[in-house]
Structure formats: C-alpha cells, structure tokens
CSV table of C-alpha atoms and ligand atoms in Angstrom, one decimal:
chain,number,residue,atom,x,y,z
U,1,UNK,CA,-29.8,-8.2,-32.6
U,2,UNK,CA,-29.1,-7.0,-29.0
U,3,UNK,CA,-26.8,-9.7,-27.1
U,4,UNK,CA,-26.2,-9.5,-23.3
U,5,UNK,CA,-23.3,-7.8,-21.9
U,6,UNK,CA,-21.7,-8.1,-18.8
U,7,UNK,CA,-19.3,-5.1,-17.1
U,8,UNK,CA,-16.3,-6.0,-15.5
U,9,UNK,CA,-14.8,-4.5,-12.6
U,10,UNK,CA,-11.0,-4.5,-11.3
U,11,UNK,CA,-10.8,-2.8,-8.1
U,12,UNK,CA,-8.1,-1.7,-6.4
U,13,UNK,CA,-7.0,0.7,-3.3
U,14,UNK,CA,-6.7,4.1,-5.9
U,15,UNK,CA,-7.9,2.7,-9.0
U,16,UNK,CA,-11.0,1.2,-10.8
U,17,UNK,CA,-11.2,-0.3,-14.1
U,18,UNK,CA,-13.5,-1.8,-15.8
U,19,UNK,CA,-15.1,-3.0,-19.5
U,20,UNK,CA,-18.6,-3.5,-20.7
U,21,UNK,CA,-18.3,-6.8,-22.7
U,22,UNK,CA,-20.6,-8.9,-24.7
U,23,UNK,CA,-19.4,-12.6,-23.5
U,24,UNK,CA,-20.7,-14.5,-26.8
U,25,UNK,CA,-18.8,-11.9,-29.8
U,26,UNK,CA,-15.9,-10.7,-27.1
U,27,UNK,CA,-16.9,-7.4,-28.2
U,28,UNK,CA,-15.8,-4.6,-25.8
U,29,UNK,CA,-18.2,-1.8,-26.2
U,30,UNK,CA,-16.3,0.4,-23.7
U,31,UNK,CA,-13.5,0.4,-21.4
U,32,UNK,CA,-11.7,2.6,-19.0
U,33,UNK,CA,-10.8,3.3,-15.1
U,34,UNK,CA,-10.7,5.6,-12.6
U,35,UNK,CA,-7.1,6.8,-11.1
U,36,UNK,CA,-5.9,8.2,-8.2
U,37,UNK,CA,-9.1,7.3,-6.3
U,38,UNK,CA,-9.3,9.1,-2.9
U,39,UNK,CA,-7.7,12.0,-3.8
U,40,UNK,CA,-8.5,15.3,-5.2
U,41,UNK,CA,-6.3,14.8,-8.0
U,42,UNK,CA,-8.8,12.4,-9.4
U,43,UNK,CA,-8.6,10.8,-13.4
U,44,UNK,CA,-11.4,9.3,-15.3
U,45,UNK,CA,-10.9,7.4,-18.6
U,46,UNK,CA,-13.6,6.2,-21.0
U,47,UNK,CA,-12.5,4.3,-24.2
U,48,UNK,CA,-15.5,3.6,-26.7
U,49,UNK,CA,-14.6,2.6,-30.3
U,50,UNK,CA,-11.6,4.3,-30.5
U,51,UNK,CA,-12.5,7.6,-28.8
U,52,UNK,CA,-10.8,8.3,-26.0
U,53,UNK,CA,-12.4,10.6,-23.3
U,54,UNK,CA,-10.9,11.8,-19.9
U,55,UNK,CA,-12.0,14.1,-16.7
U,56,UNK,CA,-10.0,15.3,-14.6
U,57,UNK,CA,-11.7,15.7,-10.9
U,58,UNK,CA,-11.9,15.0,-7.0
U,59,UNK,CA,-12.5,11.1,-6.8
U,60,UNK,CA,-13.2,11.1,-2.5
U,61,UNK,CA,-14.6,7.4,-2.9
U,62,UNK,CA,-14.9,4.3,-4.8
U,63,UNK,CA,-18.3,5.3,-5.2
U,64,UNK,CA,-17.7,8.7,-6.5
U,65,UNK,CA,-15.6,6.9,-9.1
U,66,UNK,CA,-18.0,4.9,-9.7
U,67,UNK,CA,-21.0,7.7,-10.0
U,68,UNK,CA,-18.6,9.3,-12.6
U,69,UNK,CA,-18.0,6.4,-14.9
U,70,UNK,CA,-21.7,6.1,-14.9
U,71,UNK,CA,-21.9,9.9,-16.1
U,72,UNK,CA,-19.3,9.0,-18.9
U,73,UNK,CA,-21.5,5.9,-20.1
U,74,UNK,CA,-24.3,8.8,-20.2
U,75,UNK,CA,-22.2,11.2,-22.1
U,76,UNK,CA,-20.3,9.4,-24.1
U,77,UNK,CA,-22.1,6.2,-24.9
U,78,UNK,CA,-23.3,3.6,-25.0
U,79,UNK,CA,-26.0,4.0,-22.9
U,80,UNK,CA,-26.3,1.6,-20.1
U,81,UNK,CA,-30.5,1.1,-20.3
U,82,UNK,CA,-29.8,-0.3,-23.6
U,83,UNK,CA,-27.1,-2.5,-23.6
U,84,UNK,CA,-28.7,-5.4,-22.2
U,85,UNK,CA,-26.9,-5.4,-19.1
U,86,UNK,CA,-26.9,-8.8,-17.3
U,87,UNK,CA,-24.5,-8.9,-14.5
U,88,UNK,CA,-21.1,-7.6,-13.0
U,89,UNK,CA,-17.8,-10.0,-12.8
U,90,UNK,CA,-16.1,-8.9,-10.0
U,91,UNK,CA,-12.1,-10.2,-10.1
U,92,UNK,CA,-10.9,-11.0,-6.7
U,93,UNK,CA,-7.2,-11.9,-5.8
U,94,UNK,CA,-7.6,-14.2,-3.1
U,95,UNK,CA,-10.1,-17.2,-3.2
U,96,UNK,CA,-8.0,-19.3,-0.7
U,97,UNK,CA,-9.0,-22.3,0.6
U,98,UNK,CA,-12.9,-21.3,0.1
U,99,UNK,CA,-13.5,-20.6,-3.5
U,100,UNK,CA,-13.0,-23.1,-6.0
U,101,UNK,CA,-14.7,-21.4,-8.8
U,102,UNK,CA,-16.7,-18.2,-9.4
U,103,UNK,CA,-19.5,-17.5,-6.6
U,104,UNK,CA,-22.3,-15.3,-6.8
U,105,UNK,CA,-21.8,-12.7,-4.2
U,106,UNK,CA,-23.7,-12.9,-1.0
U,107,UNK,CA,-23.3,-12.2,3.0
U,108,UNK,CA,-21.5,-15.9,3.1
U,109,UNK,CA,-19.5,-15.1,0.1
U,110,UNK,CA,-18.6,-11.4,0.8
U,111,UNK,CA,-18.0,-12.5,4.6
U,112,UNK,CA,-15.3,-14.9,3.1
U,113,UNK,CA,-13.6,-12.9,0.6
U,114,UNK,CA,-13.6,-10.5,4.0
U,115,UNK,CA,-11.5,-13.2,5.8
U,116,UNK,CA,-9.4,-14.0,3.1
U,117,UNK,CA,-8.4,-10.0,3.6
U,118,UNK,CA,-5.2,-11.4,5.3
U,119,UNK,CA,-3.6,-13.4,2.5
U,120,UNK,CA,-4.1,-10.5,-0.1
U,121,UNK,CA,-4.0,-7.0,2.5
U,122,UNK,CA,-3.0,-4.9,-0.5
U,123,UNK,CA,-5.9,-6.3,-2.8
U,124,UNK,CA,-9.0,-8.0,-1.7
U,125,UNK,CA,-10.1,-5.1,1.2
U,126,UNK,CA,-10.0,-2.9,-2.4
U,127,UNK,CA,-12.2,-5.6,-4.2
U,128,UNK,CA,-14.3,-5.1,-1.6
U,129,UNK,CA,-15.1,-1.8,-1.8
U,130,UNK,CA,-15.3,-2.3,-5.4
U,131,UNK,CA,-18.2,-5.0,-4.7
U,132,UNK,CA,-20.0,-3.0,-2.3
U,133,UNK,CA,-20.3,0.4,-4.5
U,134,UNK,CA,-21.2,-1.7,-7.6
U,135,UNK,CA,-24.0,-3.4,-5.7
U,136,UNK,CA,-25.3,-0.4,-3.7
U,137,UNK,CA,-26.0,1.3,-7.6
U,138,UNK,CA,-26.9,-1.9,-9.3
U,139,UNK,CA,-28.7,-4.2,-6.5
U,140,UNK,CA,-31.2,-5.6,-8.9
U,141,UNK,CA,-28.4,-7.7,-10.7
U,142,UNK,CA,-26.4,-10.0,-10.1
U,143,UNK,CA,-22.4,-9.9,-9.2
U,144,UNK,CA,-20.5,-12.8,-9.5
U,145,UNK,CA,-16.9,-12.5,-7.7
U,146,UNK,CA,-14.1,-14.7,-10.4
U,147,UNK,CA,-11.1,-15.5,-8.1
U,148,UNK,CA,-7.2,-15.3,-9.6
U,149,UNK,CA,-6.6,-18.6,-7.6
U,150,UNK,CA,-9.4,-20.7,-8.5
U,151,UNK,CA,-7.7,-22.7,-11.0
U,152,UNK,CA,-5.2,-23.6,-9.2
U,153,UNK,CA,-7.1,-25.0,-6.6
U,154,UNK,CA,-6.5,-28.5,-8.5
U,155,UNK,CA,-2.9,-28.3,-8.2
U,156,UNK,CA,-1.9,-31.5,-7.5
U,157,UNK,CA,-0.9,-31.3,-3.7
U,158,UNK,CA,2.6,-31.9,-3.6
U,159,UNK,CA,2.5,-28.5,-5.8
U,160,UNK,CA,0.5,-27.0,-3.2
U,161,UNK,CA,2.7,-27.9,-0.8
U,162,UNK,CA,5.2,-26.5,0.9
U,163,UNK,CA,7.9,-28.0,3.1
U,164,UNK,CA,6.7,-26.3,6.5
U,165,UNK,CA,6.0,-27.6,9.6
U,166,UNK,CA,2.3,-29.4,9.3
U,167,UNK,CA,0.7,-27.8,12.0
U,168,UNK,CA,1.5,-24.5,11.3
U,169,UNK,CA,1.1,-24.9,7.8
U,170,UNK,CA,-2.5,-26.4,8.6
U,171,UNK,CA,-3.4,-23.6,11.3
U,172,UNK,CA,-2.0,-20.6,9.5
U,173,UNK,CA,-3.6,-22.0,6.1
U,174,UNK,CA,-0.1,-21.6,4.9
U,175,UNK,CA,-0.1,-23.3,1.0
U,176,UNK,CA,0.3,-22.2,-2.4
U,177,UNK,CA,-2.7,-20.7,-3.7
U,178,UNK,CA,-1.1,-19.4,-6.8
U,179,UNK,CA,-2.5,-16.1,-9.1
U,180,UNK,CA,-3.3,-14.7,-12.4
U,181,UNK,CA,-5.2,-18.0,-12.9
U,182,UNK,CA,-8.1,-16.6,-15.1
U,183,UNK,CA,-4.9,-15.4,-17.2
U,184,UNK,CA,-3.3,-19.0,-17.2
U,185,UNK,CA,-6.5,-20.9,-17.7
U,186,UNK,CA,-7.6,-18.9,-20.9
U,187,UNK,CA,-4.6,-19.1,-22.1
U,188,UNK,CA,-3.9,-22.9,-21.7
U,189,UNK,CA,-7.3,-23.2,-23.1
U,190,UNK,CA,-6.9,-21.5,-26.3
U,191,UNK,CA,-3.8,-23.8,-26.8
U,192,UNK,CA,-5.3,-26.7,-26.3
U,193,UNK,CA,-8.6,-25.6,-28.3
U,194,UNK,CA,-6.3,-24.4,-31.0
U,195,UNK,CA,-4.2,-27.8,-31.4
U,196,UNK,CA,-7.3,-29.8,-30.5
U,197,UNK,CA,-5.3,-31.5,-28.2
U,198,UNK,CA,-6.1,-31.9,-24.4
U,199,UNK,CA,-2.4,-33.9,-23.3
U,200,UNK,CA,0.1,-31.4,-24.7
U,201,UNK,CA,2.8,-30.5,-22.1
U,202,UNK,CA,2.8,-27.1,-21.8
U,203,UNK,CA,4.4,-24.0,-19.7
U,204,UNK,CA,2.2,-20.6,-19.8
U,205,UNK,CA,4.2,-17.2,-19.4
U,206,UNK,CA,2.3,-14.7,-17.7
U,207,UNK,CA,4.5,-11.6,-17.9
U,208,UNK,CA,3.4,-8.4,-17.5
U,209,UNK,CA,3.9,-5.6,-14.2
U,210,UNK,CA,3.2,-8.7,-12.2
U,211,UNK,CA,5.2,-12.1,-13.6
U,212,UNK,CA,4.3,-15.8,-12.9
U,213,UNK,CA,4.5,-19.2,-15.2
U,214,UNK,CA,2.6,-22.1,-15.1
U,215,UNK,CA,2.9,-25.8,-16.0
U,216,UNK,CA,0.0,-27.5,-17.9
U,217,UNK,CA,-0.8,-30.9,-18.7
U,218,UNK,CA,-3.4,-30.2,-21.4
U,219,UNK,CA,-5.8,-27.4,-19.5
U,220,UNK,CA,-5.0,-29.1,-16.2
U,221,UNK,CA,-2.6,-27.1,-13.8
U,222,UNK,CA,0.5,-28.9,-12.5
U,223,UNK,CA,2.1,-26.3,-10.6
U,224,UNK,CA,3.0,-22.1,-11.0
U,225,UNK,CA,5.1,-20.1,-9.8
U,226,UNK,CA,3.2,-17.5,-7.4
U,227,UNK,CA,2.5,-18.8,-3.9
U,228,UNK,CA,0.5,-17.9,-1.0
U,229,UNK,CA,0.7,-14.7,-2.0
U,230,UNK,CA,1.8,-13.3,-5.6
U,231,UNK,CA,5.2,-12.2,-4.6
U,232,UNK,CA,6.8,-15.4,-4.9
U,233,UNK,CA,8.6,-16.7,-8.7
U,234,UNK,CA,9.8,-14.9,-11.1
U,235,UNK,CA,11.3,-11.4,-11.3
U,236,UNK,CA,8.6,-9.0,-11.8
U,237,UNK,CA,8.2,-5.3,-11.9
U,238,UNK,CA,8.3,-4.2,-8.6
U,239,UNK,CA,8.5,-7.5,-7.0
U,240,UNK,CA,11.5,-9.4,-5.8
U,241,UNK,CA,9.8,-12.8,-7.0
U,242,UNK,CA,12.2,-15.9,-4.8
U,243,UNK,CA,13.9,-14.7,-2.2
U,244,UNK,CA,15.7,-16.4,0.5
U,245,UNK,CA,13.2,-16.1,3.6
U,246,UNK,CA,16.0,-15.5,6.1
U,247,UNK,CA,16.4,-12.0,3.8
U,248,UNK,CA,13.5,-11.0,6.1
U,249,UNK,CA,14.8,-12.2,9.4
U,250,UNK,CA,18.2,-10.4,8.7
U,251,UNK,CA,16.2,-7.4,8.0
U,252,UNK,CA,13.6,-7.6,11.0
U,253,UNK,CA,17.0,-7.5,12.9
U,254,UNK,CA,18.6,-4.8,11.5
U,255,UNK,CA,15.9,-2.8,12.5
U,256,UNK,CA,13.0,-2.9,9.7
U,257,UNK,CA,9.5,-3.2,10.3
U,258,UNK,CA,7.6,-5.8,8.9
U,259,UNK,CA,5.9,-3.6,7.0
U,260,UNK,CA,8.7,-1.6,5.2
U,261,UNK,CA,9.9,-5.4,4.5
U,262,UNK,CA,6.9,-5.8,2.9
U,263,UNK,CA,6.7,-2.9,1.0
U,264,UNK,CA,10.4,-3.7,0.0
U,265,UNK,CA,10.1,-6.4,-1.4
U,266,UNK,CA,6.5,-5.9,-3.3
U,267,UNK,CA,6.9,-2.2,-4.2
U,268,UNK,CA,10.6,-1.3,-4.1
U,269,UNK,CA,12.4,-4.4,-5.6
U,270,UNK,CA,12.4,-6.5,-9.1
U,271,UNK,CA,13.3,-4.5,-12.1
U,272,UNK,CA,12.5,-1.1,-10.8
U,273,UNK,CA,14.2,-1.9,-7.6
U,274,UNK,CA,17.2,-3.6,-9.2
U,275,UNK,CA,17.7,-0.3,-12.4
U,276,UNK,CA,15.1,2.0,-11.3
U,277,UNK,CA,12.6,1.5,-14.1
U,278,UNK,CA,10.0,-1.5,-14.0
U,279,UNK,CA,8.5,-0.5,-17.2
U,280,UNK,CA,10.8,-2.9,-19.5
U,281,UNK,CA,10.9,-0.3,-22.7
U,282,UNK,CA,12.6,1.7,-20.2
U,283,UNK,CA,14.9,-0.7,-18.7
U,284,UNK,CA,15.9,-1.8,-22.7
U,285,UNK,CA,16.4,1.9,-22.7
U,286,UNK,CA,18.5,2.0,-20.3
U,287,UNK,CA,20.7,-0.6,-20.9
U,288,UNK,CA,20.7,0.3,-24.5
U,289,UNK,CA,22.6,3.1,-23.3
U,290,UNK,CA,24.9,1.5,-21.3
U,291,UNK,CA,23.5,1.1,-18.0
U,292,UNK,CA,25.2,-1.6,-16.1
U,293,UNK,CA,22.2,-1.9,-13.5
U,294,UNK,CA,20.0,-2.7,-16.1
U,295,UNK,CA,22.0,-5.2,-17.9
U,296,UNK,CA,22.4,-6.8,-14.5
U,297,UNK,CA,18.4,-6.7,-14.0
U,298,UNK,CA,17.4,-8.3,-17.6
U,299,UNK,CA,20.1,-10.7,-16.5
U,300,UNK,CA,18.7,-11.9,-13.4
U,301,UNK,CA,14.9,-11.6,-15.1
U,302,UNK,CA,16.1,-14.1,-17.8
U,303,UNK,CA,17.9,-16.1,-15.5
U,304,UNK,CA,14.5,-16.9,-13.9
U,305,UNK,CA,12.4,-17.3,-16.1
U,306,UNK,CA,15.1,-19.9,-17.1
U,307,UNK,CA,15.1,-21.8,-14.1
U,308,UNK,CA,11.4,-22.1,-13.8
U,309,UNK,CA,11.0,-23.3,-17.4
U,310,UNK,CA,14.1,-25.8,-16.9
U,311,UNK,CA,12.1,-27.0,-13.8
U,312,UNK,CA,8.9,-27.3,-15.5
U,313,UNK,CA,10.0,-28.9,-18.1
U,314,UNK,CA,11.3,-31.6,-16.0
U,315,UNK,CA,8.0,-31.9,-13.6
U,316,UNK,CA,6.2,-32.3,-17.3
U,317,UNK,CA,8.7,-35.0,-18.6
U,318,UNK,CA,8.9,-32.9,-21.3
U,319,UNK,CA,7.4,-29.4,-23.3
U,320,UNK,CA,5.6,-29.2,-26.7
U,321,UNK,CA,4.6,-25.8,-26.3
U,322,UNK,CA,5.7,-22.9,-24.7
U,323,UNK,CA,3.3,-19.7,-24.6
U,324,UNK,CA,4.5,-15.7,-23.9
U,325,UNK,CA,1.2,-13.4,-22.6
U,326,UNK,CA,0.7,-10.0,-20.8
U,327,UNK,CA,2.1,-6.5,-21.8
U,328,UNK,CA,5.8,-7.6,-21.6
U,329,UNK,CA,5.1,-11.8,-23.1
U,330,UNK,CA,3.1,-10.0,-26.2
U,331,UNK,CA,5.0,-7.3,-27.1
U,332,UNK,CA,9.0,-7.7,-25.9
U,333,UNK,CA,10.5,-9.7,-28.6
U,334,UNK,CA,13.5,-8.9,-27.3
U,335,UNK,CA,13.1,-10.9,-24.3
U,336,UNK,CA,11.3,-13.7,-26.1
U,337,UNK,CA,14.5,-14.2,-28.4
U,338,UNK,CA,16.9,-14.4,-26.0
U,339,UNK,CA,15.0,-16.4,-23.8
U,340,UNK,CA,14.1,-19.1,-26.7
U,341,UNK,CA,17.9,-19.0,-27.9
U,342,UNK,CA,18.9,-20.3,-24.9
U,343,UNK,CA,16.4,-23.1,-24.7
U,344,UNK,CA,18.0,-24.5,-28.3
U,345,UNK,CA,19.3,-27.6,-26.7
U,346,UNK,CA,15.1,-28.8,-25.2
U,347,UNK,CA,14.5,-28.2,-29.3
U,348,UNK,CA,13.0,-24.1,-29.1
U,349,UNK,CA,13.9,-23.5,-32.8
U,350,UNK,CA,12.8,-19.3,-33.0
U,351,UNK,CA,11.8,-17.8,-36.1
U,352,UNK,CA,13.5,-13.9,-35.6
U,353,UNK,CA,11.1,-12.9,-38.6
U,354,UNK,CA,8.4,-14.2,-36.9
U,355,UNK,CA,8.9,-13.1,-33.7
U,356,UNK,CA,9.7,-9.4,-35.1
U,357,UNK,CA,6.5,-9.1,-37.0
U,358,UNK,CA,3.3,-9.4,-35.1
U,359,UNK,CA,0.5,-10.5,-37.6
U,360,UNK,CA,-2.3,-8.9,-35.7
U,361,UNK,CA,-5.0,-10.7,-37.2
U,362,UNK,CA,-4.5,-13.8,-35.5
U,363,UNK,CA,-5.6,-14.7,-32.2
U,364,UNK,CA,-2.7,-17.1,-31.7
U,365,UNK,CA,1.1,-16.3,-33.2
U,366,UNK,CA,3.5,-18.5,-33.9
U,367,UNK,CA,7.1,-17.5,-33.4
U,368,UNK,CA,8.9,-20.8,-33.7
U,369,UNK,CA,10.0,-22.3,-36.5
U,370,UNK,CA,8.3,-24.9,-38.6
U,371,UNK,CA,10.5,-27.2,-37.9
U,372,UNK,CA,10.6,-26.1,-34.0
U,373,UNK,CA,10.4,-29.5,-32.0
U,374,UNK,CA,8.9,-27.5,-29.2
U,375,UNK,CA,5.8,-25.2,-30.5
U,376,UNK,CA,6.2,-21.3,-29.1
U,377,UNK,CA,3.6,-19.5,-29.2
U,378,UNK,CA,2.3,-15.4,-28.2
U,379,UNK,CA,-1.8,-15.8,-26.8
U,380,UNK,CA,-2.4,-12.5,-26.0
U,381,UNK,CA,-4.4,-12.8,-22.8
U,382,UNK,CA,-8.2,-11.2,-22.1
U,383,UNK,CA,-8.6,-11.8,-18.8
U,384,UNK,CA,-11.9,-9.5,-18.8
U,385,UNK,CA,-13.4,-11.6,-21.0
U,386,UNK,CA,-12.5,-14.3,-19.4
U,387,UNK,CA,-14.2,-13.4,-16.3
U,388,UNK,CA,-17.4,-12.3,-18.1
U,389,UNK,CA,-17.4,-15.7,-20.1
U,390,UNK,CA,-17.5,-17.2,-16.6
U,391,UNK,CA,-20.4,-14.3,-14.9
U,392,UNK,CA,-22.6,-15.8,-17.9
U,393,UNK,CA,-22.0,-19.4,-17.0
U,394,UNK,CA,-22.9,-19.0,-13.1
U,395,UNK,CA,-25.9,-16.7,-13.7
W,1,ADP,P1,-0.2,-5.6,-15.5
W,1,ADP,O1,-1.6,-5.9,-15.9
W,1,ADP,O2,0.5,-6.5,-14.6
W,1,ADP,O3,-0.1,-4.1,-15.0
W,1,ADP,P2,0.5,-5.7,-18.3
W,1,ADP,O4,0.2,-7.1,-18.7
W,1,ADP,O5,-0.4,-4.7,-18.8
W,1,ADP,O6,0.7,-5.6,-16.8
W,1,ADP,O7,2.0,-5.4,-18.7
W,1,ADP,C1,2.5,-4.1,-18.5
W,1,ADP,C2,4.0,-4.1,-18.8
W,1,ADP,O8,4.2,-4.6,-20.1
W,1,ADP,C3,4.6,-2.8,-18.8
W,1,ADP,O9,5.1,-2.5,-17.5
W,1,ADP,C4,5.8,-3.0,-19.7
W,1,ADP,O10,6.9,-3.4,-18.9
W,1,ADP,C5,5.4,-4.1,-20.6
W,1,ADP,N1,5.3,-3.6,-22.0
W,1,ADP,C6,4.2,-3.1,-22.6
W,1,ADP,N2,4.5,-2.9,-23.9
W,1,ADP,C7,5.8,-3.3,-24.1
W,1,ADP,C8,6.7,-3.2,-25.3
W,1,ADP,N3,6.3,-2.8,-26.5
W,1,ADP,N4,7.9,-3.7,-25.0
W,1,ADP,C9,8.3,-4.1,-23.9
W,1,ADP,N5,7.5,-4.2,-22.8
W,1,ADP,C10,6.3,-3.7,-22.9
C-alpha cells in the first residue's frame, strides 16, 4: 500500500536540505541537500536507501537548487508522481510572538515570518527563499511553515521573562522565545510516551553544532536555555552561549562594529573560537594530544552544561530523567560520562558499559544504571519527522 509522504525542507542562506518522509512508518525514502548555494562551486547530495549520489555544479539560486534536487529524484528515485506526495513542512527559526504552532503558509503568514526577519537575520530571510521556490514549483500543495519556538511559547512567563526595562522590553518585543523546540518537544515526548508518565521532571539536552537544554514537567516546557535569539546558554560550536552583555559595549567602544560583534560571538567563538575546532571529535583530538586550549574549552563546555542542569534541577524541585540528543548528545560518550560523574551526588548513577555500547535497535537507550535514582537516557532526535508528523496534522 502507498501511504502519503510529506518532503521537508531546511533552508538556509547557502544550503538546502531536505527528506521525503512518510509521517505514519517514519520511513525516509530519500534525503539530501544542496551546498554552497549561490556560488559556482555548487554541491548536490541525494541519499536513497543507502546509495549515495552527488553533482557537482553552479547553484546561482535557491531555485536552481531546487530544480536540481528535482532532477536527482528523477534520476535516482523515487519518483516524485508516485510517491503520494501531500505537502511540504517548511522549518522556520523564528515564530516570535505570532506563531504558536505550525501555520499553513499564506500572504498573512509569509508577511509575518517576513517581520520576524529581525529576531532571526541569519535564518528566517533564508527560509524565506526556501518557501517561495518550493511554492513557485509545487503551488498546487500545500506548505505548512513548523516554527523552532512554538513550543516554547507556553513557557511559563517568568521563564519568558527577562529583567529589562518593561517598556522597552514591550516595544522592542524583547523576551525569550527559545529554539530547537520541535527537537525538545519530540524528545520530551518520547520520554514521557516511553515511561507512560506525563509528571516526570525532566531536563532535555539538545547538543549538537548548535547547544541548548530544556526543563520539562512531563511534555510541558518550564524554561531553556536559548533566548531571543539562539545565541544565548550553553557553549556551543561556534557560539559563545552566556556572555556578559557589557562584553559588547566594551567592544562597540574599542572600535567594533555591531556586526563583526555579532559575527564574533555567533560564528567566531564557542569551541571553535575557544581551540579552533567546533567539530567535538576534533577538539577530543586535540586535547588528546595535549592541547591546553582544548582542555580549557571541554572545560568551560562541561562547566555549563553543569550550571544549567544544577539550575534546572532546582526550578523542577527535582530530576527523574535526564536525556542527551543531537550529533554530540548521541554519539560523545565521552562527554556524557563526565558530565553524569559529576552529577553523582543529585543520584546520576552511569552505566560505562552502557554508555560505551550503543544498542542501535532501540529507539530509546538507557545509560544509567539500574539502580540510577535519576533515569539518563540517549533519544536520538528526528526533527524532520517531527515536522512532517505536524504538516499531516494541520492539512
Ligand atoms: P547541527 O544539526 O546543529 O549541525 P548535529 O546535531 O548534526 O548538529 O551535530 C553535529 C555535531 O555532532 C558535530 O559538529 C560534532 O561535534 C558532533 N558529533 C557527531 N558525531 C560525533 C561523535 N562520534 N563524537 C563526538 N561528536 C560527534
């Protein structure tokens, strides 16, 4: 039997990625993403069952990329007439203060995701491009934008909060809108769905390229680490995470623009800024061998991640389970051990045999002990079929 399928997009200023999903199985019957978009040094990747195929050519446009992704669906399989296509998921960065949940994508809606360009300069004007190419090919179906702050927009307020001046934090729109929440939703979820319990206290590690944590009271969001925009929280990548604001006044005055702060402090800081690698294989590498940057860099990265789970513990009044997702969460099991050995005193018991081994059956992997008073868990994240999941529910 043929089952719908939904294709996911993830636009961005040089890159486009996507996966054709079936929502219901999770199936992904082919994935991939254009590079270096804009240039003539263009990259196309196309990943069905196992077979990898790539072109290398001139990508002018979003649209171009596009055109070409469609030729590698026609060349390569499986053929998009045939798949029961039903709709495009769209993820967006920025919901703000208008998007709630995922909207079907109109004038109104494309008008505000437009004016939510601001909050998210490096992300949503790439979504957008992403949105108007997909719908200028496909404009019979229908696109459904799936925000990265929409569950957080029931963070309780004083989470939401910040202590700024009201008026200017009411003009400016100035509040915590939070990110990866399609990440932190599906994986609170499966938690709760897989203890069948909807009141445990719970802290979701997002940590991949880009870092953030989240407290949950069953599926509910209680409050996470990135704020207006995703630069604030934990050490990520590229990112400097928390930073003292008056860093960027004592900049501005030494003569930096506000732009090279910017890029700073989201391109030119975190891991790779602090050891010069923001890959983490390579900054274990590195220290490995001795390099005292890096030490100091896994230091600081473990330092807070520690903080925000000593604080989140506390805003919980207490932690049953503690999850680890995204590239670094799933598969560094050096910095989950080291990280769990020094929550021994909340009662994080770690099993080192089963935090080494990675039974890949299983959907959910347990790396505490039995014993463990505090459940620690590895979810690996999807947030693709996350989004599809919620395409299929709108339309
Ligand atoms: P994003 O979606 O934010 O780009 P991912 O969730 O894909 O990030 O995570 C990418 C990161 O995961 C890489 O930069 C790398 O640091 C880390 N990573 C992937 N595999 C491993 C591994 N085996 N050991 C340690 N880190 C890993």
């Amino acid at each position: 039997m043929r089952h719908q399928t939904i294709f996911v997009i993830n636009s961005g200023s040089s890159s486009l990625k996507y996966q054709l999903i079936e929502p219901v199985s999770g199936d992904v019957l082919a994935k991939g993403q254009a590079e270096r978009i804009g240039t003539d040094r263009g990259e196309v990747t196309h990943e069905v069952h196992a077979s990898k195929f790539s072109a290398a050519l001139p990508l002018p446009s979003h649209k171009e990329a596009l055109t070409q992704i469609i030729e590698m669906f026609a060349a390569h399989g499986p053929d998009l007439q045939h798949v029961d296509l039903s709709g495009f998921g769209h993820r967006i960065v920025q919901g703000g203060w208008h998007f709630k949940g995922p909207a079907i994508v109109n004038d109104d809606v494309r008008a505000k995701i437009e004016e939510l360009c601001d909050l998210a300069p490096l992300h949503n004007p790439a979504h957008l491009i992403g949105i108007d190419t997909a719908m200028e090919l496909w404009p019979d179906l229908p696109h459904v934008a799936v925000f990265d702050t929409a569950y957080f927009a029931g963070l309780p307020e004083k989470s939401r909060s910040y202590a700024l001046n009201k008026q200017v934090a009411h003009d400016y729109r100035i509040r915590r809108y939070g990110a990866h929440g399609t990440s932190h939703e599906f994986v609170a979820n499966k938690v709760c769905d897989y203890l069948g319990d909807d009141t445990v206290k719970q802290i979701t590690l997002h940590l991949g390229n880009g870092a953030s944590a989240c407290a949950e009271l069953g599926r509910l969001p209680m409050d996470t680490s990135m704020g207006l925009t995703p630069l604030e929280g934990l050490v990520m990548g590229s990112r400097t995470g928390d930073i003292d604001p008056a860093v960027v006044f004592h900049l501005l005055r030494k003569g930096m623009s506000v732009d090279e702060v910017d890029t700073l402090f989201n391109k030119q800081s975190g891991m790779k800024g602090m050891c010069g690698d923001n890959d983490m294989r390579d900054v274990w590498k590195r220290r490995d061998e001795g390099d005292s940057d890096a030490l100091l860099a896994l230091q600081t990265y473990q330092q807070r991640l520690l903080k925000y789970i000593g604080a989140y513990t506390f805003e919980l009044g207490g932690l049953d389970v503690l999850t680890f997702t995204a590239g670094i969460g799933e598969n560094d099991d050096r910095i989950r051990r080291r990280l769990c050995e020094k929550l021994e005193f909340i009662g994080v018991k770690i099993d080192r045999e089963r935090n080494e081994n990675r039974d890949r059956s299983k959907a959910i992997w347990r790396i505490s002990t039995d014993d463990s008073k505090v459940l620690v868990l590895v979810v690996p994240t999807n947030e693709e079929l996350a989004i599809a999941r919620q395409v299929v529910r709108l339309i």
